[in-house]
mmCIF file of C-alpha atoms in Angstrom:
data_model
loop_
_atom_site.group_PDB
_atom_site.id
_atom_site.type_symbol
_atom_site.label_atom_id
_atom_site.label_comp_id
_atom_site.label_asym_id
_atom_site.label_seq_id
_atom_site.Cartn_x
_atom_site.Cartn_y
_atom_site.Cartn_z
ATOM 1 C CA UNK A 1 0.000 0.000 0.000
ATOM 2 C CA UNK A 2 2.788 1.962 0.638
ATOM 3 C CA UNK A 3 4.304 1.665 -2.735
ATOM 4 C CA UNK A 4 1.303 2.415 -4.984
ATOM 5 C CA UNK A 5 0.410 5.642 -2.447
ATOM 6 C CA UNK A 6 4.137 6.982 -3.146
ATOM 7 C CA UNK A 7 3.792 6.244 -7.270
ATOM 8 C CA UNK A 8 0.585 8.274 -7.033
ATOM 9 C CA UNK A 9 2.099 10.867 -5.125
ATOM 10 C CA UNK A 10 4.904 10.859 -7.821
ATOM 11 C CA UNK A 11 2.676 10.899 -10.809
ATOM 12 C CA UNK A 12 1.005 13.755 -8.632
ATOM 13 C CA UNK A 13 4.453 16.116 -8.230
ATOM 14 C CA UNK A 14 5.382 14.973 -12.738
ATOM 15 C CA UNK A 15 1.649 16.326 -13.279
ATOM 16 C CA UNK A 16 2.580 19.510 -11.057
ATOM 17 C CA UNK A 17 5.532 20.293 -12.526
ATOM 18 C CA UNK A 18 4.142 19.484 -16.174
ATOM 19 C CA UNK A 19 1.368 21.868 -15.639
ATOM 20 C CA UNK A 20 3.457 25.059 -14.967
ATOM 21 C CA UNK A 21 4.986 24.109 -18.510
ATOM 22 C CA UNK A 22 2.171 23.698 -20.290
ATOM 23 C CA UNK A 23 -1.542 25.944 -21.116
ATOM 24 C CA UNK A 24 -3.004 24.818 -17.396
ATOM 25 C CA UNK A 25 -3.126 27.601 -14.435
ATOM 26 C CA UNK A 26 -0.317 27.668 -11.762
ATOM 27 C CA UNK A 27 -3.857 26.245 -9.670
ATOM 28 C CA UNK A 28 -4.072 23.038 -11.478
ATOM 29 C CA UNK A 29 0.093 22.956 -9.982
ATOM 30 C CA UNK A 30 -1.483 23.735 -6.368
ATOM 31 C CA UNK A 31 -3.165 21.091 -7.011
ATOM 32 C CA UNK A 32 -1.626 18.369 -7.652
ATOM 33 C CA UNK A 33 1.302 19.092 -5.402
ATOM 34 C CA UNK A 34 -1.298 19.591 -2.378
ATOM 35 C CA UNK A 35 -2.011 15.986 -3.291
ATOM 36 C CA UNK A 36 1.329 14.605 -3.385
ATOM 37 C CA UNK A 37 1.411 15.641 -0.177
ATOM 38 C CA UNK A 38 -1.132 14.254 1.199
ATOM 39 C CA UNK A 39 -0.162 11.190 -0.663
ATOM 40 C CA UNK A 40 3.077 11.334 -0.012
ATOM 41 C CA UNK A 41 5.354 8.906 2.617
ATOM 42 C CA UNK A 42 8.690 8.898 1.800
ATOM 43 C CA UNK A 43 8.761 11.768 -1.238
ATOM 44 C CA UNK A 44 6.510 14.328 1.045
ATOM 45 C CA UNK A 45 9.401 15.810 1.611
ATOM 46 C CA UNK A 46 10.797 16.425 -1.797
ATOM 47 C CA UNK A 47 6.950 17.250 -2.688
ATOM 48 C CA UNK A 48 7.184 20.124 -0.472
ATOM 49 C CA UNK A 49 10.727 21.228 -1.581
ATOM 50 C CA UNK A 50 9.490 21.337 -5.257
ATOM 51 C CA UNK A 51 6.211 23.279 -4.167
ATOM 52 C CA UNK A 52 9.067 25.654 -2.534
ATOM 53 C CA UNK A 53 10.877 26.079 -6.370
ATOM 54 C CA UNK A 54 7.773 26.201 -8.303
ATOM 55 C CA UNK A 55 5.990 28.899 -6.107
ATOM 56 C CA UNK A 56 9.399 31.196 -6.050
ATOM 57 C CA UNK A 57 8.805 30.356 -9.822
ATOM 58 C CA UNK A 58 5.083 32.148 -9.965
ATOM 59 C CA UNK A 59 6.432 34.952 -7.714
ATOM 60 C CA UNK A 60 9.098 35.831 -10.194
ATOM 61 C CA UNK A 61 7.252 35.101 -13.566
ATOM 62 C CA UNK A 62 3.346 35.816 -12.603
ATOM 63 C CA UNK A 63 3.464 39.650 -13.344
ATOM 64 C CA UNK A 64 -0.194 40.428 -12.640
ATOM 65 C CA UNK A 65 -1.007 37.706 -9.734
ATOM 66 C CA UNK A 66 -2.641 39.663 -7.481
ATOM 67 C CA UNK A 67 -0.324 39.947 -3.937
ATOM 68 C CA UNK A 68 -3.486 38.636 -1.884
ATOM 69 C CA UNK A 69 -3.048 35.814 -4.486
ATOM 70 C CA UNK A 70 1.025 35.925 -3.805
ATOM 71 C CA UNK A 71 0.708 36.017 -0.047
ATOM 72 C CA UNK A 72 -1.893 32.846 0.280
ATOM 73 C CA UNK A 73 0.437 31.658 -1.791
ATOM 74 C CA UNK A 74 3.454 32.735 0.356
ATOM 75 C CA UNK A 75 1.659 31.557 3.464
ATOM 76 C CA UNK A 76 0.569 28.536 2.364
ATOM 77 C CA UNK A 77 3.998 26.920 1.126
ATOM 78 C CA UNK A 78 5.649 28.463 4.391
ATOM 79 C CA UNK A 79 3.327 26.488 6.803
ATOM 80 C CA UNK A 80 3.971 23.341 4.826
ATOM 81 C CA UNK A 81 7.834 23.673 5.150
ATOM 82 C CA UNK A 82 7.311 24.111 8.815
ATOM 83 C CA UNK A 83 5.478 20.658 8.612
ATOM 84 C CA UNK A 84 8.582 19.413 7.267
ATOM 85 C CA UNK A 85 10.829 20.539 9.857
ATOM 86 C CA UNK A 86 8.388 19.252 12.827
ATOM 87 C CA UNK A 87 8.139 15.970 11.008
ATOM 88 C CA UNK A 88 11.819 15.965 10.520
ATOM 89 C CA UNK A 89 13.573 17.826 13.140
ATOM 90 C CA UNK A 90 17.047 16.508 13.418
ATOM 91 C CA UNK A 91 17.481 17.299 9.510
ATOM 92 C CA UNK A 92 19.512 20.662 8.884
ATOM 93 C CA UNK A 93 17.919 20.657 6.151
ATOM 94 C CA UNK A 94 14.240 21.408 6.364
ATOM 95 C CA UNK A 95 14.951 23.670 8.360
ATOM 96 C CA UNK A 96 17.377 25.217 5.437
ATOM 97 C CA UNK A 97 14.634 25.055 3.058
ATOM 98 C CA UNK A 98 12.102 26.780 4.986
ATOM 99 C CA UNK A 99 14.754 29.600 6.014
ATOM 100 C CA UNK A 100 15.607 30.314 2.361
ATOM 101 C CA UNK A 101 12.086 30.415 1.681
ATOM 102 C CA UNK A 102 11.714 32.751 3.835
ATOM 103 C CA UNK A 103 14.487 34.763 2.988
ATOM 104 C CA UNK A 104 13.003 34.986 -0.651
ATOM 105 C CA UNK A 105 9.743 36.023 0.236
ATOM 106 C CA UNK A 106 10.467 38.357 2.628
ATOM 107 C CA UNK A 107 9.245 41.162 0.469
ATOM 108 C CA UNK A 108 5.133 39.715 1.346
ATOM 109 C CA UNK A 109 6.215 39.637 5.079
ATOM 110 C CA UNK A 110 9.131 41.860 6.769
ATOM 111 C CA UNK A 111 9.146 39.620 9.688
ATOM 112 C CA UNK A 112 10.549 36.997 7.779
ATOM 113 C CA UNK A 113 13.811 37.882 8.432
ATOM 114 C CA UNK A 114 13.251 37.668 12.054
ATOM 115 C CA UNK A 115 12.054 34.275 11.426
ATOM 116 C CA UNK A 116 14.996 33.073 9.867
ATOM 117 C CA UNK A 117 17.265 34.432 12.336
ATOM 118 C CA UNK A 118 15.175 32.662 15.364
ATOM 119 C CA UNK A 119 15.141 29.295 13.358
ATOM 120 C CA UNK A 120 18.576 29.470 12.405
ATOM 121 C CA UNK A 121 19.888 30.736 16.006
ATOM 122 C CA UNK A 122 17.833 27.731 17.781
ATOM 123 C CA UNK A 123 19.278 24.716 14.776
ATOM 124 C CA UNK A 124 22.945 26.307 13.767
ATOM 125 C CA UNK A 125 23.729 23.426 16.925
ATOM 126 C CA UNK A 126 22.480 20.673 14.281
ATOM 127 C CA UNK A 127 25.369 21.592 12.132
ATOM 128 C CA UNK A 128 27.381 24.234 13.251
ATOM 129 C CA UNK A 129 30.277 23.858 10.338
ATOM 130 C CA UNK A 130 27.484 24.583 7.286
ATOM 131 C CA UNK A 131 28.039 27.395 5.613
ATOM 132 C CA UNK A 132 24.938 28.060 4.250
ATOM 133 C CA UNK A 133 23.309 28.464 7.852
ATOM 134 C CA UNK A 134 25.688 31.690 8.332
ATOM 135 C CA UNK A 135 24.865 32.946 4.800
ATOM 136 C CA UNK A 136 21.048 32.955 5.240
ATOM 137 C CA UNK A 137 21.086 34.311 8.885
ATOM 138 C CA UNK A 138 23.342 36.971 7.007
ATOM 139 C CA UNK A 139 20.725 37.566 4.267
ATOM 140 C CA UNK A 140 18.056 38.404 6.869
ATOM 141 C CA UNK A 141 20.167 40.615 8.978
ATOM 142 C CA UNK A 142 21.098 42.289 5.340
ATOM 143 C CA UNK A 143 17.373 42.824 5.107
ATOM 144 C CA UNK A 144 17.409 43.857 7.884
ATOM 145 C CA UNK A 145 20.109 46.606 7.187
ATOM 146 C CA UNK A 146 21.969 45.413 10.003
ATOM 147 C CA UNK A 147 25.154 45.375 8.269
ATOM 148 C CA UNK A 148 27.578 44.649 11.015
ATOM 149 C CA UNK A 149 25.845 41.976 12.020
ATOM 150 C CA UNK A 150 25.216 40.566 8.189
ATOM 151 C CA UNK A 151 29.080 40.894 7.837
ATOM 152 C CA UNK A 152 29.105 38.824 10.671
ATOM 153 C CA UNK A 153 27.639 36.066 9.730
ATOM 154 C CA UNK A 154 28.922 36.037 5.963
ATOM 155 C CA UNK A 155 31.561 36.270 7.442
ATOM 156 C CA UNK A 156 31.658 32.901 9.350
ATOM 157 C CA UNK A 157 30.268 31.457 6.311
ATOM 158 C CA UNK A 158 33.241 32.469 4.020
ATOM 159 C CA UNK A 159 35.512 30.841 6.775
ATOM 160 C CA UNK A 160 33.936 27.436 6.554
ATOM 161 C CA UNK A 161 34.208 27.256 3.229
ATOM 162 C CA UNK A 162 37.830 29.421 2.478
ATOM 163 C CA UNK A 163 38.793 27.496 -1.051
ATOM 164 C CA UNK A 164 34.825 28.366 -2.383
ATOM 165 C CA UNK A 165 35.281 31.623 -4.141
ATOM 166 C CA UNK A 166 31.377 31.836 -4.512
ATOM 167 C CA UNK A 167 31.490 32.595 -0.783
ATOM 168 C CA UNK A 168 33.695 35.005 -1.184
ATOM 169 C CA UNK A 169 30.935 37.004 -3.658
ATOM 170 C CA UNK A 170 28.582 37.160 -0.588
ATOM 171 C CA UNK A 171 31.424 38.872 1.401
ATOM 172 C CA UNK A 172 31.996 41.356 -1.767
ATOM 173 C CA UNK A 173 28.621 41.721 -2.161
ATOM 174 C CA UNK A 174 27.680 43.037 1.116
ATOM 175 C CA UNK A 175 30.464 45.314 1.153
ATOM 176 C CA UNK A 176 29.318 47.191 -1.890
ATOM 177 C CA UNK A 177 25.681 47.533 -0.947
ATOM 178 C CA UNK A 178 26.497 48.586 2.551
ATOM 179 C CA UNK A 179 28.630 51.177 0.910
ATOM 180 C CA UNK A 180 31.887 49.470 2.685
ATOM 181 C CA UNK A 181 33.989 50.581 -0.696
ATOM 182 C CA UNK A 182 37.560 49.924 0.900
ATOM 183 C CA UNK A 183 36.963 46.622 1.905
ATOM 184 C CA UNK A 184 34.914 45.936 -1.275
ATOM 185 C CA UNK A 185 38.104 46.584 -2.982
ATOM 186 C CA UNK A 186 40.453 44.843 -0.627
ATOM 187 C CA UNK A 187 38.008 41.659 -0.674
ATOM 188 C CA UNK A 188 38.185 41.359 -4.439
ATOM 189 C CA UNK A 189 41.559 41.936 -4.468
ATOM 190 C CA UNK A 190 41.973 39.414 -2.465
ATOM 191 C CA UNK A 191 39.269 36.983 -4.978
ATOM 192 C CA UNK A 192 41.612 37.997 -7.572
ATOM 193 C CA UNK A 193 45.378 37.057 -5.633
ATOM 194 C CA UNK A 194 44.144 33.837 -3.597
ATOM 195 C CA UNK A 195 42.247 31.879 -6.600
ATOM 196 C CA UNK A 196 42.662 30.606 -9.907
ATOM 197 C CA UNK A 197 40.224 32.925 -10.921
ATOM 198 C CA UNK A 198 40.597 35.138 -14.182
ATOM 199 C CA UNK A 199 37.475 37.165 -14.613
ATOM 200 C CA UNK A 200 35.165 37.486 -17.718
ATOM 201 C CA UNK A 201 33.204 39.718 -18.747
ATOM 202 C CA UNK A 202 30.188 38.564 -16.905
ATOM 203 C CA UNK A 203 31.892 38.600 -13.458
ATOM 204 C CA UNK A 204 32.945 42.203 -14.343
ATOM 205 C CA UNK A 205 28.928 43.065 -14.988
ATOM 206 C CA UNK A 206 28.373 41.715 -11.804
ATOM 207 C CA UNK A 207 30.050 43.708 -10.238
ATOM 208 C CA UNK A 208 29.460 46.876 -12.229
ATOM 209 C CA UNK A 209 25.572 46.170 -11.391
ATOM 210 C CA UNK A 210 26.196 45.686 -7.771
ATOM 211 C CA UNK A 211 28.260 49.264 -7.905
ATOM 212 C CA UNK A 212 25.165 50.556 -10.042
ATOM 213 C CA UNK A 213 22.541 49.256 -7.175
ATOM 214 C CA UNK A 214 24.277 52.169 -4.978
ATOM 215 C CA UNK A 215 25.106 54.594 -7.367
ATOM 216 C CA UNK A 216 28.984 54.471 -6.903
ATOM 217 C CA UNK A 217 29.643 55.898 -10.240
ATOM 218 C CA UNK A 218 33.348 56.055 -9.509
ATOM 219 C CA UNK A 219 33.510 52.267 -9.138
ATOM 220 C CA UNK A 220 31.183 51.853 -12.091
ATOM 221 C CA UNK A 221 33.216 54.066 -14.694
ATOM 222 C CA UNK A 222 36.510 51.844 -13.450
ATOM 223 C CA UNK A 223 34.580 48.468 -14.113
ATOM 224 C CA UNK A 224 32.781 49.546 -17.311
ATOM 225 C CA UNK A 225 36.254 50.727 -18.694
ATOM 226 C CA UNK A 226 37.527 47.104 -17.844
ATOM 227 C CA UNK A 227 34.249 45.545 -19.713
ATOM 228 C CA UNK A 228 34.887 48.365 -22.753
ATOM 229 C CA UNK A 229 38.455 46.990 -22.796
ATOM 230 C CA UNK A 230 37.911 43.068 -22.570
ATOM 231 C CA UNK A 231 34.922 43.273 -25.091
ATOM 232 C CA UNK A 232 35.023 46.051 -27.698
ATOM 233 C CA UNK A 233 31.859 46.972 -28.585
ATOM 234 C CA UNK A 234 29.869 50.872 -29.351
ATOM 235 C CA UNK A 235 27.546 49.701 -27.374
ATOM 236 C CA UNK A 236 29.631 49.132 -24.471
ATOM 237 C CA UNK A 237 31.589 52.574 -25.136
ATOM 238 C CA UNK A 238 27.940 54.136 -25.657
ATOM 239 C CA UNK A 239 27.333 53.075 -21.807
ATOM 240 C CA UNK A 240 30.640 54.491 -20.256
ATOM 241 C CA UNK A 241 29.797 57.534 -22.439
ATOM 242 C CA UNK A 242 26.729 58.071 -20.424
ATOM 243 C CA UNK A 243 28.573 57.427 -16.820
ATOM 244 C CA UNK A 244 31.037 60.613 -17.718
ATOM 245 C CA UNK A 245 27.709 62.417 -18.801
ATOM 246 C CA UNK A 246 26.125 61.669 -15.199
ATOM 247 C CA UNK A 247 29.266 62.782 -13.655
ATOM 248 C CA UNK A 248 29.870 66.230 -15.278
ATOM 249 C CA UNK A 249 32.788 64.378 -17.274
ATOM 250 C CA UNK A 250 32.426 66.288 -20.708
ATOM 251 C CA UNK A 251 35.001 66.004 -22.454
ATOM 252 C CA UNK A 252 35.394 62.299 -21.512
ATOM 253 C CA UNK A 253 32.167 61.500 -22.899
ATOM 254 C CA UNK A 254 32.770 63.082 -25.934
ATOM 255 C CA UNK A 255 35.843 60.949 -26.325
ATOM 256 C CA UNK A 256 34.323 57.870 -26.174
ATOM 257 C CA UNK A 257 31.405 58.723 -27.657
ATOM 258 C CA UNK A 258 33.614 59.196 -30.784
ATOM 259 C CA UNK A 259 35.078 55.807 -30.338
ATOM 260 C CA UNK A 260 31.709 54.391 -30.627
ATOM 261 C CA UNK A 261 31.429 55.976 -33.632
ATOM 262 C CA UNK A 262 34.591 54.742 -35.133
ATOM 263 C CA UNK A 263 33.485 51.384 -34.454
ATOM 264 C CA UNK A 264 30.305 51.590 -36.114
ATOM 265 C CA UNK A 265 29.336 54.885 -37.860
ATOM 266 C CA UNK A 266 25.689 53.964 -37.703
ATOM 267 C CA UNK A 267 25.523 54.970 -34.062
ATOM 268 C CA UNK A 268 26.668 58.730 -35.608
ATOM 269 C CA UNK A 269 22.926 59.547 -35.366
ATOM 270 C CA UNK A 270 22.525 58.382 -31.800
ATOM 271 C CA UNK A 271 25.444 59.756 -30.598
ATOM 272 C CA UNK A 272 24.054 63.733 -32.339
ATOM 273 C CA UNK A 273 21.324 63.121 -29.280
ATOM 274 C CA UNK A 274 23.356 62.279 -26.968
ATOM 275 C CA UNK A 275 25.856 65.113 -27.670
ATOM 276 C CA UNK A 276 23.349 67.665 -27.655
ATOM 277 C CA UNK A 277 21.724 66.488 -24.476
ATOM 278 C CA UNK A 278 25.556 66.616 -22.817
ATOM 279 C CA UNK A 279 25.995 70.292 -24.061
ATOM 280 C CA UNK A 280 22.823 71.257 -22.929
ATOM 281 C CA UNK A 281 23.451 69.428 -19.397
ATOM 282 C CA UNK A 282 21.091 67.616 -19.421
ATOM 283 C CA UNK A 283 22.501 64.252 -18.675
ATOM 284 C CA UNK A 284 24.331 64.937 -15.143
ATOM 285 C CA UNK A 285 22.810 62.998 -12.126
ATOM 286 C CA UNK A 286 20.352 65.135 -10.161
#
């Protein structure tokens, strides 16, 4: 009996997870993964985990659900996770997946950060040498904008795990949004001296964006040059261009903006706008 409830409760998570790919509602999804669970033996578990994915899923993609809609939603996955964790309460774990949950939706509820901090606090003991328990209790204290306290905790993360440099992109990444610029540069610095690691392109975005998130147009003309530099493009001068513009830089802008149009004279036309905006000054940042 066992068995044949745990196949149904399989077919029941496949149908879930086929439905958000096909023509049927995100509901049909509820659905069937409300009846894996209650199926469910063994996979209840994993049942609830992929609920977890496919509801972040609808959060992210479902541009008009309504955010009473979102929040049942919300709720709803959060208090099955929790049935995980009582079920299973000597598994790091659940309690894991319900704290990242949390952490993801904290935008419905502000006192899910709280949450995660209380749950984590009570089971680091379960297994104190993860390093994911330090990085979520550090995501909540970041949404908290508690930074000492999120530096903390990344912190003790990025210890546990000293050879991962993924780790060490939470460290950098908290510096930079907490406006910590000196050790922003001395922690990627150090990314760049302790690791085999030989940035692209991409990883220089990254961290233009995250200088971008706080306005620090110093840092972002000094990683958009590097980007300009490792892939030639107008396009790429175009956006430098328009960091000088924001920062009174004139001349500079004019100077790339010519390069741009070296590279590709069809952007001559764009660039007549954009010159006549800088001369009128109407591009610095207000």
């Amino acid at each position: 009996a066992i068995n044949i409830k745990t196949l149904k409760a399989n077919n029941y998570i496949f149908k879930a997870l086929v439905s958000q790919r096909s023509d049927q509602t995100f509901l049909d999804s509820m659905e069937h993964f409300e009846k894996a669970i209650d199926l469910s033996v063994v996979t209840k578990y994993e049942a609830r985990q992929q609920l977890a994915n496919f509801v972040n899923g609808v959060l992210r993609n479902q541009q008009n659900l309504p955010d009473s809609k979102a929040r049942e939603l919300v709720d709803f996955t959060i208090d099955e996770i929790k049935e995980s964790v009582a079920e299973d309460s000597k598994n790091i774990r659940q309690y894991l997946f319900l704290t990242t949950f949390l952490n993801a939706t904290t935008r419905y509820d502000r006192g899910h950060s709280q949450q995660v901090i209380d749950i984590l606090t009570e089971a680091i003991e379960l297994s104190p040498t993860r390093p994911h328990i330090y990085y979520e209790i550090a995501q909540a204290y970041a949404f908290l904008n508690n930074y000492e306290k999120a530096e903390e905790f990344f912190s003790k993360g990025a210890e546990l795990a000293p050879e991962v440099i993924a780790d060490q992109w939470n460290l950098l990444t908290i510096y930079i949004v907490f406006g910590k610029t000196d050790l922003a540069e001395r922690r990627f610095t150090y990314m760049l001296e302790n690791f085999e690691w030989e940035p692209t392109v991409s990883d220089y975005q990254r961290v233009f964006d995250l200088y971008n998130r706080v306005n620090d147009f110093t840092k972002m003309i000094e990683f958009q040059e590097i980007i300009s530099e490792l892939e030639v493009s107008p396009e790429n001068y175009a956006k430098l261009a328009a960091i000088y513009a924001k920062v009174g830089q004139n001349q500079k802008a004019r100077e790339i903006t010519q390069m741009a149009i070296d590279l590709d004279p069809n952007f001559a036309t764009e660039a007549e706008t954009f010159l006549d905006l800088l001369n009128k000054g109407e591009l610095l940042e207000q």
